[in-house]
PDB file of C-alpha atoms in Angstrom:
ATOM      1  CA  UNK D 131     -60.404 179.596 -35.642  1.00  0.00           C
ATOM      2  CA  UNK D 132     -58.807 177.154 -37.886  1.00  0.00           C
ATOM      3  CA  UNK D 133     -56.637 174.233 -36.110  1.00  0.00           C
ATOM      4  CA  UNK D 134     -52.832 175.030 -35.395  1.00  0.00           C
ATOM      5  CA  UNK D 135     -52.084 172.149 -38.488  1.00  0.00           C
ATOM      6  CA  UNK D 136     -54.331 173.759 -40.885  1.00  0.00           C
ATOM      7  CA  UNK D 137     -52.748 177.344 -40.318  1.00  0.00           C
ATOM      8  CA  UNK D 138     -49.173 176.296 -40.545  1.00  0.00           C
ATOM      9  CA  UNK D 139     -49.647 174.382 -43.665  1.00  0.00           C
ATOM     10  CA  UNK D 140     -51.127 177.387 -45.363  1.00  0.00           C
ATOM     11  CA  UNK D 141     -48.309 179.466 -44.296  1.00  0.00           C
ATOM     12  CA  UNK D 142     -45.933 177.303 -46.156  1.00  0.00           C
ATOM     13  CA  UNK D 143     -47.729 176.327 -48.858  1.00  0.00           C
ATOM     14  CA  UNK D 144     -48.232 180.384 -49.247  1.00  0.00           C
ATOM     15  CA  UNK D 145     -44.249 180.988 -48.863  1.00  0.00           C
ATOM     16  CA  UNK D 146     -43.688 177.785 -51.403  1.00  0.00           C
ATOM     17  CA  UNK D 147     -46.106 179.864 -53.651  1.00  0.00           C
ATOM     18  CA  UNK D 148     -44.512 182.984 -53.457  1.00  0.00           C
ATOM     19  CA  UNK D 149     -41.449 181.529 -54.681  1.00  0.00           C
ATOM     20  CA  UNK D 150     -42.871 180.536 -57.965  1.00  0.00           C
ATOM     21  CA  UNK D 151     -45.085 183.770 -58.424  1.00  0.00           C
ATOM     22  CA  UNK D 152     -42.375 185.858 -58.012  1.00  0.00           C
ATOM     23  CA  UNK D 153     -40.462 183.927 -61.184  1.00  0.00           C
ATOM     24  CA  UNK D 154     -43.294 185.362 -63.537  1.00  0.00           C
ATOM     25  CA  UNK D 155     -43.303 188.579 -62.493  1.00  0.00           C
ATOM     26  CA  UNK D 156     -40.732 188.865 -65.929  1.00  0.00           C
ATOM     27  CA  UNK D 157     -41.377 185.977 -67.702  1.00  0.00           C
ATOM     28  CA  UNK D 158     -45.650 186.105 -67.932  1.00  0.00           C
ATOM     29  CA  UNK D 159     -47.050 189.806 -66.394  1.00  0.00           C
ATOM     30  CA  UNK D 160     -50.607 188.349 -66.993  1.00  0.00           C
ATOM     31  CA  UNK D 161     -49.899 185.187 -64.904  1.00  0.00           C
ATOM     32  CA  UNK D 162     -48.009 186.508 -62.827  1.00  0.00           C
ATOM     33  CA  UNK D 163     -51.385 188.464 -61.848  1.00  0.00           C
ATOM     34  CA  UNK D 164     -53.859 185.947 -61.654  1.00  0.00           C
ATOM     35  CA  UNK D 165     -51.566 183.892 -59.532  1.00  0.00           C
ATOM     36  CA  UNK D 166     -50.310 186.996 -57.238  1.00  0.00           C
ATOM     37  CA  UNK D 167     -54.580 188.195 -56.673  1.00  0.00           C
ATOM     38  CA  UNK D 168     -54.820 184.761 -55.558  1.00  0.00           C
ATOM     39  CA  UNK D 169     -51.746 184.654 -52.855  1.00  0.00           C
ATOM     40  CA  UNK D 170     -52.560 188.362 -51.671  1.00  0.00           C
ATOM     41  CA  UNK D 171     -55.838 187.265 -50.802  1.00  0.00           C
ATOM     42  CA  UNK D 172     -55.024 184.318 -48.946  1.00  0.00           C
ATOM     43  CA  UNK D 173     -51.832 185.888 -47.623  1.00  0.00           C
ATOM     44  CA  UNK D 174     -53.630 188.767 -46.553  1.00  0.00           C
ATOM     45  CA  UNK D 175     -56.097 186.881 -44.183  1.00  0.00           C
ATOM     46  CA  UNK D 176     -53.218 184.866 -42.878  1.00  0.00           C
ATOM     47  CA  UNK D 177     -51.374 188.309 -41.620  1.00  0.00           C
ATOM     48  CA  UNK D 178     -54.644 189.485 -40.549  1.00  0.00           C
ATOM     49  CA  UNK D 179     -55.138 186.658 -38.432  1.00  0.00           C
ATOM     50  CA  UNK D 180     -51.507 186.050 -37.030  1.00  0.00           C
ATOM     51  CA  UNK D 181     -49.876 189.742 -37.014  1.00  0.00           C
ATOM     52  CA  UNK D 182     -52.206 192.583 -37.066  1.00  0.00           C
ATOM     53  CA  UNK D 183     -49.531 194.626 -36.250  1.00  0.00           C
ATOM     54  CA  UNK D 184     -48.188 194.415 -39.827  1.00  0.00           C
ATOM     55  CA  UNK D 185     -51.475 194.353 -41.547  1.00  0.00           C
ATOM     56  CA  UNK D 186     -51.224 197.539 -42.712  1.00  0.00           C
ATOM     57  CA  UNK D 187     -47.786 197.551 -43.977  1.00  0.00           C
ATOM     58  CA  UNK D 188     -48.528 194.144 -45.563  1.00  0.00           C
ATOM     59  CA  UNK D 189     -50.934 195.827 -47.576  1.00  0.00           C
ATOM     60  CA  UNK D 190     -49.415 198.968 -48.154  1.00  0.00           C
ATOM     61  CA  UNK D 191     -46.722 197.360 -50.663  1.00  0.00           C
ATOM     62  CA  UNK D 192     -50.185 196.428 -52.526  1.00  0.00           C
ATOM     63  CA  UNK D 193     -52.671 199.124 -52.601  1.00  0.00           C
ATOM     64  CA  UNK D 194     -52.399 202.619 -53.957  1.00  0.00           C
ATOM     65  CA  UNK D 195     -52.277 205.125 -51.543  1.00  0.00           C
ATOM     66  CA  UNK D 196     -55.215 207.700 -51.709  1.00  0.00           C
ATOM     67  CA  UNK D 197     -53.443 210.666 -50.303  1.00  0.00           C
ATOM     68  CA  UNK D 198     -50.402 209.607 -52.911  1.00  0.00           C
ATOM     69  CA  UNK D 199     -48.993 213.309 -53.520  1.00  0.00           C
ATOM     70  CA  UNK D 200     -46.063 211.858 -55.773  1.00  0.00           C
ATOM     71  CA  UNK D 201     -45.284 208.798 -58.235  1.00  0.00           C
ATOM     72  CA  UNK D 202     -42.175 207.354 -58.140  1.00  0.00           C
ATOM     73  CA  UNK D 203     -39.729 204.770 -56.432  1.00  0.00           C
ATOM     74  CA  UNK D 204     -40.914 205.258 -53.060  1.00  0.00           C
ATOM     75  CA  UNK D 205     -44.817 204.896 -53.847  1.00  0.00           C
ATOM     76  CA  UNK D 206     -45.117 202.388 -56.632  1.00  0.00           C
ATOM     77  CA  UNK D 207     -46.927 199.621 -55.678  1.00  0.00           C
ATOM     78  CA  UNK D 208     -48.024 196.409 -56.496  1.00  0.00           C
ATOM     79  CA  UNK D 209     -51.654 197.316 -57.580  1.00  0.00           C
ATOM     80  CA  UNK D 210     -49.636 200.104 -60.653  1.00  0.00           C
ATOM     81  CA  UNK D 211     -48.274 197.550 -62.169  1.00  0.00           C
ATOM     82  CA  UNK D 212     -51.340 195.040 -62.011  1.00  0.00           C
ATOM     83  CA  UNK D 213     -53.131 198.508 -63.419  1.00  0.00           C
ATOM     84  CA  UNK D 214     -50.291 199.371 -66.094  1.00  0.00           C
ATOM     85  CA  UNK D 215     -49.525 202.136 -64.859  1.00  0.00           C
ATOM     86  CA  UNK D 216     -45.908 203.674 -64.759  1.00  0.00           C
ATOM     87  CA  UNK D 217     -44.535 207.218 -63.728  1.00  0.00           C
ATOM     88  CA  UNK D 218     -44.379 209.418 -66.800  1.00  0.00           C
ATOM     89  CA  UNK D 219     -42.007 211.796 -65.569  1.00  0.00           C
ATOM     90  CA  UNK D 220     -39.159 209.349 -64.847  1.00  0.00           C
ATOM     91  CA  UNK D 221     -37.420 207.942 -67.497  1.00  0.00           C
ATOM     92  CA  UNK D 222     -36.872 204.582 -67.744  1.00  0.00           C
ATOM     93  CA  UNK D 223     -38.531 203.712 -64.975  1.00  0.00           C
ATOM     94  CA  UNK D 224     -37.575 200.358 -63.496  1.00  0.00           C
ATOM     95  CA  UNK D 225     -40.962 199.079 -62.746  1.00  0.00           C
ATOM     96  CA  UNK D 226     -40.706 195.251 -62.276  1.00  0.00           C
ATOM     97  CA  UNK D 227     -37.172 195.917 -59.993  1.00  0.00           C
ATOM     98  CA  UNK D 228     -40.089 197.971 -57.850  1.00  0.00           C
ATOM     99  CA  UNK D 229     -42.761 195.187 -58.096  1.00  0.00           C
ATOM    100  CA  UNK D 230     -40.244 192.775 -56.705  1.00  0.00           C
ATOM    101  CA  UNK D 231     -39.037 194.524 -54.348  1.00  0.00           C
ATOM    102  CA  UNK D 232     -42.939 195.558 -52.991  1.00  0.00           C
ATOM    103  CA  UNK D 233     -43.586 191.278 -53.379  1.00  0.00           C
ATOM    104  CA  UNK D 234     -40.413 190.950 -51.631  1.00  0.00           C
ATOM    105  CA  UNK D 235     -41.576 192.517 -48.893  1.00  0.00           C
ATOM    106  CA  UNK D 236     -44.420 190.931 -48.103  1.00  0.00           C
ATOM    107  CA  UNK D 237     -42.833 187.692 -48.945  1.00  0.00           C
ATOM    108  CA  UNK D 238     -40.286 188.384 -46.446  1.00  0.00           C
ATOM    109  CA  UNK D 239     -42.990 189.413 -43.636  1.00  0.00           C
ATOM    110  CA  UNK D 240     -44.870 186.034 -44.212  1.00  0.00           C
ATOM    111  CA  UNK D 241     -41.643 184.177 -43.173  1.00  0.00           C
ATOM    112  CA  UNK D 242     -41.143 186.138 -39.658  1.00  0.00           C
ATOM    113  CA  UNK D 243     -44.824 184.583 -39.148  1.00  0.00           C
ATOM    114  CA  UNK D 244     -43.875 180.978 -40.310  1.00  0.00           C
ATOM    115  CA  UNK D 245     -41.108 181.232 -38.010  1.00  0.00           C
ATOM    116  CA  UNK D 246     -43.346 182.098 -34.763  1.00  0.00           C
ATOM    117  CA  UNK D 247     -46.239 180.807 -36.073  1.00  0.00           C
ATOM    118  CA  UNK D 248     -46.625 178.327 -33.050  1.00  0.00           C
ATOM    119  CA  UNK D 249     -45.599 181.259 -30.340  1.00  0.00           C
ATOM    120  CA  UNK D 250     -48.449 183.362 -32.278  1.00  0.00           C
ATOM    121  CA  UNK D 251     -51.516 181.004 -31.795  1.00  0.00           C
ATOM    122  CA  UNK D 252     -50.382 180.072 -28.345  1.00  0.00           C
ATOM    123  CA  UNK D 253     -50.840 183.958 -27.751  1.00  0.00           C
ATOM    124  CA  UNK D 254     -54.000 184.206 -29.360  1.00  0.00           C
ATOM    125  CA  UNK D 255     -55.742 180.765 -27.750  1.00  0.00           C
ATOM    126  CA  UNK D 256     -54.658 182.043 -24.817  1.00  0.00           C
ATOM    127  CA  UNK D 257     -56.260 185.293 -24.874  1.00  0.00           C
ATOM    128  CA  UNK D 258     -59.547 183.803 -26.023  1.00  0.00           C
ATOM    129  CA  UNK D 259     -59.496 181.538 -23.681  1.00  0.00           C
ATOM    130  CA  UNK D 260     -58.876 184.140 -21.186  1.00  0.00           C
ATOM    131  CA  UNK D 261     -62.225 185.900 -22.321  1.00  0.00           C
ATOM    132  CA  UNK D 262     -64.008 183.034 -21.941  1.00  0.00           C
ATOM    133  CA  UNK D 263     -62.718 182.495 -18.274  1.00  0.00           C
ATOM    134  CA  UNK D 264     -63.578 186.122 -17.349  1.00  0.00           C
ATOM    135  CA  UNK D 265     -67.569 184.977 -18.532  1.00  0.00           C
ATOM    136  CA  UNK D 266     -66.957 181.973 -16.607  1.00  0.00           C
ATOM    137  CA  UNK D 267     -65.489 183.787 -13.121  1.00  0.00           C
ATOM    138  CA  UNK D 268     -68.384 186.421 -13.073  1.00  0.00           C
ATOM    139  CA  UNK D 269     -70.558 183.580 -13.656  1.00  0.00           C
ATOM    140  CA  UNK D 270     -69.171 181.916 -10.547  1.00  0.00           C
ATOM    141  CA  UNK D 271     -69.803 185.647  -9.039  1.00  0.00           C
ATOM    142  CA  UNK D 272     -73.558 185.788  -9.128  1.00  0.00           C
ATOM    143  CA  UNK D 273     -73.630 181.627  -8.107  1.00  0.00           C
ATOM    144  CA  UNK D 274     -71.433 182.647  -4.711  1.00  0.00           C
ATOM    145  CA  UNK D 275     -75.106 184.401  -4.285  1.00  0.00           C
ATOM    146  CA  UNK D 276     -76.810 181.287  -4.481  1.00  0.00           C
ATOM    147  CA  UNK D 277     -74.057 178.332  -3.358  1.00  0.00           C
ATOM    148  CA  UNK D 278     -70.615 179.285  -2.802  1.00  0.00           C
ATOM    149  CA  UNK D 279     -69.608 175.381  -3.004  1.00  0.00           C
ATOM    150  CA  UNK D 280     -70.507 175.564  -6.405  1.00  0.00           C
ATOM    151  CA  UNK D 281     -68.813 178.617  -7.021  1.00  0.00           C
ATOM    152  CA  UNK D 282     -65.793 177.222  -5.609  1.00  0.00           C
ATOM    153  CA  UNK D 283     -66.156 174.384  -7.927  1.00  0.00           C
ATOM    154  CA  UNK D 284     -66.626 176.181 -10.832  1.00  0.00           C
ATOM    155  CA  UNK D 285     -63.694 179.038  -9.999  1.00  0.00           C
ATOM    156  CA  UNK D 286     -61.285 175.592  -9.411  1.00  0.00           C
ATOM    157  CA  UNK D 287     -61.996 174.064 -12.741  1.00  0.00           C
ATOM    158  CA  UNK D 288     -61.000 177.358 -14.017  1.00  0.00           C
ATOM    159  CA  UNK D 289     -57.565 177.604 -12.272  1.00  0.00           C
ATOM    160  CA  UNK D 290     -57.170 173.591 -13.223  1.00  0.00           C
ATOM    161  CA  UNK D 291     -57.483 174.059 -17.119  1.00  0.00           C
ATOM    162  CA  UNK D 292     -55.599 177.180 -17.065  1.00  0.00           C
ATOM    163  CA  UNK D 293     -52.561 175.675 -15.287  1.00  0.00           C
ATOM    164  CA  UNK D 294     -52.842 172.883 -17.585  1.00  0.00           C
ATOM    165  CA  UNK D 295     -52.896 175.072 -20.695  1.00  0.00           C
ATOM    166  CA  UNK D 296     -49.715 176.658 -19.241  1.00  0.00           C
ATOM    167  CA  UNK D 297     -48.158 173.793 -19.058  1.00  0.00           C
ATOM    168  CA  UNK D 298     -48.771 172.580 -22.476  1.00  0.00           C
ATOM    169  CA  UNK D 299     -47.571 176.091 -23.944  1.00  0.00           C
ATOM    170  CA  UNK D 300     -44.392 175.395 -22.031  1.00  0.00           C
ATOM    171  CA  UNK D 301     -43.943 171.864 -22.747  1.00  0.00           C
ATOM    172  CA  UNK D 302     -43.996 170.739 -19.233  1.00  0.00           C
ATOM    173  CA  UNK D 303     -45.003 166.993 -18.835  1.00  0.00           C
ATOM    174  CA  UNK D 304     -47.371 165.875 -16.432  1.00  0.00           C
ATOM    175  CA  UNK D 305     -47.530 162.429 -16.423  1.00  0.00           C
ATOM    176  CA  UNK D 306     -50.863 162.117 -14.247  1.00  0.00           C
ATOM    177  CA  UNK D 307     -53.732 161.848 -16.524  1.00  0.00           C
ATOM    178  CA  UNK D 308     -56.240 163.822 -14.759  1.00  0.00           C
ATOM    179  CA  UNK D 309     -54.134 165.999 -12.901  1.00  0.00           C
ATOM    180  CA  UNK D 310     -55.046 168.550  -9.768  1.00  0.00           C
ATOM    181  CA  UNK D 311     -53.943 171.878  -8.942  1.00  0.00           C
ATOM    182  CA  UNK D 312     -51.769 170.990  -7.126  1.00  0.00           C
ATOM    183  CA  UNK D 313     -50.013 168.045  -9.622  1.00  0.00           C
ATOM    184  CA  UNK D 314     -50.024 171.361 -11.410  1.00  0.00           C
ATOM    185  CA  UNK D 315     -48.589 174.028  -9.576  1.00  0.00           C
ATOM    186  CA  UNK D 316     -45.290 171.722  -8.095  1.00  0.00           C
ATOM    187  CA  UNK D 317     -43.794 171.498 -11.821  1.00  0.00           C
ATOM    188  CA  UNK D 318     -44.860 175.300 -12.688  1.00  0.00           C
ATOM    189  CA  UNK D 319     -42.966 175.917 -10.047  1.00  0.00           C
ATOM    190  CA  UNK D 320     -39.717 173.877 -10.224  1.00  0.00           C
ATOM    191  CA  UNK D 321     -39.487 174.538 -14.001  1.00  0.00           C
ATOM    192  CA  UNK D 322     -39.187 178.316 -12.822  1.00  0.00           C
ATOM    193  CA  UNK D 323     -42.666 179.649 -14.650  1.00  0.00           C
ATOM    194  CA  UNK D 324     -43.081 181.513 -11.578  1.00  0.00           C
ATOM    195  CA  UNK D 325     -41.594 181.672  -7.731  1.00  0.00           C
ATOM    196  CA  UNK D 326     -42.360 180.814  -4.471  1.00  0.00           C
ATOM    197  CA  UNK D 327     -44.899 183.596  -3.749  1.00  0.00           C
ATOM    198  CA  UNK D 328     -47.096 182.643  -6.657  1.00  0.00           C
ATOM    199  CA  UNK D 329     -46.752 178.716  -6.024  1.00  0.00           C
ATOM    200  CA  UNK D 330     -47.902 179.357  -2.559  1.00  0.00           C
ATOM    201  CA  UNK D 331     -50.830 181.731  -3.384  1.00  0.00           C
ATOM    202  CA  UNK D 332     -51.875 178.553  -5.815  1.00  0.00           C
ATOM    203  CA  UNK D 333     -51.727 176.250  -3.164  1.00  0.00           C
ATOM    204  CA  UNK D 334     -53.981 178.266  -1.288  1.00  0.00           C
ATOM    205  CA  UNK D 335     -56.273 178.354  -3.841  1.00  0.00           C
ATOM    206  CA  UNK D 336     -56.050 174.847  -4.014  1.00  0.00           C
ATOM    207  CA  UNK D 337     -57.078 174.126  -0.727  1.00  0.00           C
ATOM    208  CA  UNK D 338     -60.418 176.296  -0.786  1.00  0.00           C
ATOM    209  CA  UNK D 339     -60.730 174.495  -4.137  1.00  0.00           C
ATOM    210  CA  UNK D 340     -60.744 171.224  -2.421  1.00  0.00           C
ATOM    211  CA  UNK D 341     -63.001 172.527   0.185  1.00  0.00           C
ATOM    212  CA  UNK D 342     -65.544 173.213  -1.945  1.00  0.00           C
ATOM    213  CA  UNK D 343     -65.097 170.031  -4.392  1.00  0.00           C
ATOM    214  CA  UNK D 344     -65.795 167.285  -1.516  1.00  0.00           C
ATOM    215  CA  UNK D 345     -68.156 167.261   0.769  1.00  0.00           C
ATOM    216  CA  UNK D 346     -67.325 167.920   3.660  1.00  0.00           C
ATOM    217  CA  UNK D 347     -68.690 168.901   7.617  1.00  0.00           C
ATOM    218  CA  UNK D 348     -66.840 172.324   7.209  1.00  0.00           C
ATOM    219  CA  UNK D 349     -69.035 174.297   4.543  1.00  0.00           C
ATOM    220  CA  UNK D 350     -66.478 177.386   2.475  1.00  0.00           C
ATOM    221  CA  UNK D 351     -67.532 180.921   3.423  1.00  0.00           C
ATOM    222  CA  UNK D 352     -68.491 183.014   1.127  1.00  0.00           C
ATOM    223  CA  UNK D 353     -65.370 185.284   1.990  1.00  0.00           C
ATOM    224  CA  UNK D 354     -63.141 182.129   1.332  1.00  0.00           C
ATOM    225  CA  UNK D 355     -64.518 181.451  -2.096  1.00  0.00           C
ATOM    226  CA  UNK D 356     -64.858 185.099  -3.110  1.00  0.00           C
ATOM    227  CA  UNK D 357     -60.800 184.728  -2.278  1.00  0.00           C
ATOM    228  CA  UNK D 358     -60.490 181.858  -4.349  1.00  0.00           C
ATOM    229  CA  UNK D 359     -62.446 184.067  -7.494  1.00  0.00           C
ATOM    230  CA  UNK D 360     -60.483 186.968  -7.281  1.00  0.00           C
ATOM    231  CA  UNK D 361     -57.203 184.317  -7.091  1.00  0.00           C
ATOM    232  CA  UNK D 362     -58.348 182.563 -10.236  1.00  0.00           C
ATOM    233  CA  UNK D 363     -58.675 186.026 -11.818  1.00  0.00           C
ATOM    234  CA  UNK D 364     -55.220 186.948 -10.690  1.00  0.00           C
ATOM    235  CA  UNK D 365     -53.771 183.851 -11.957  1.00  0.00           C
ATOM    236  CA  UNK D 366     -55.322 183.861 -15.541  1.00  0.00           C
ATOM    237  CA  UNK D 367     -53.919 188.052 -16.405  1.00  0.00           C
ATOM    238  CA  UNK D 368     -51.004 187.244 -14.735  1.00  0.00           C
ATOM    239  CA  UNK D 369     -49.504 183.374 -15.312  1.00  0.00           C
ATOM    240  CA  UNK D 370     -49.287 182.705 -18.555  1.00  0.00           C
TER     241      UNK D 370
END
């Protein structure tokens, strides 16, 4: 995935574009449609990437509907007009009005992304990175078979990063450079990211976490780090 800088300054270089393309929609048809195949396409990815959810409506004001039963106001789009093509049976026919309005609306979905653009790739780092812990954790399952210290280790520096990336997406400072759980889960907690029941099922965690981490005369159980698995699991679906 591209960096966080690199997407937003495609996003507004895209709605900077669109400003200019839609100028010569009436002023130059044939560059209005060499510059317009050029935004969709970029455009396109971007919405693809950021808001699946209006994917298909983004291209829907572009592409000619297969299963098109009639031509007119409500189903011109963008591709008729880069094709010449213009309903017969209505007169006078106000084709560019309906090209704007189609570029319009795509246009105008582009800004809700720049607006939430941060709040989007948040979401979607964190639900990679959430995959990637759920390898990790049944990882740290089948090494519990082997060493449950190391299992513990590994299921800690899970929790640790994830509370960390938590507190970056909510701008929480932690001054201590390489901070613990527990440097963690004390400003989580006061800054009201979650209550008293959670802070104290992290501390927990925390302390089978440190168990496992140092060495110690008192070896973890097996039961005790299978706890502190199933807590990191809990913690990553449900704190975010």
């Amino acid at each position: 995935m591209k960096s966080r800088e690199k997407i937003i300054e495609e996003i507004n270089n895209l709605t900077i574009t669109a400003a200019e393309i839609e100028e010569l929609i009436e002023i130059e048809n044939t560059k209005f449609i060499f510059a317009y195949q050029t935004w969709y396409s970029s455009a396109l990815k971007v919405v693809e990437l950021l808001a699946p959810d209006r994917y298909d409506e983004f291209r829907s004001y572009y592409e000619i509907d297969p299963n098109r039963k009639t031509f007119g106001y409500g189903t011109y789009v963008i591709q008729d007009f880069i094709k010449n093509i213009v309903p017969a049976k209505i007169a006078n026919f106000d084709f560019i009005l309906r090209t704007k309005n189609n570029f319009n609306n795509q246009h105008a979905i582009l800004l809700s992304i720049k607006k939430r653009a941060n709040s989007i790739i948040d979401n979607i780092n964190l639900a990679l990175l959430s995959e990637l812990q759920d390898e990790e954790l049944e990882n740290a399952r089948k090494i519990l078979l082997v060493s449950p210290r190391a299992a513990g280790a590994l299921a800690g520096v899970i929790i640790e990063y994830h509370l960390q990336k938590v507190t970056e997406k909510n701008n929480i400072e932690i001054k201590k450079k390489n901070p613990t759980i527990s440097d963690l889960n004390d400003p989580l907690k006061n800054q009201g990211i979650y209550d008293t029941a959670s802070w104290r099922k992290i501390s927990y965690l925390a302390d089978i976490r440190n168990l496992c981490s140092h060495k110690k005369e008192i070896e973890p159980t097996k039961e005790q780090v299978g706890e502190l698995i199933d807590g990191a699991n809990w913690l990553i679906k449900n704190i975010q």
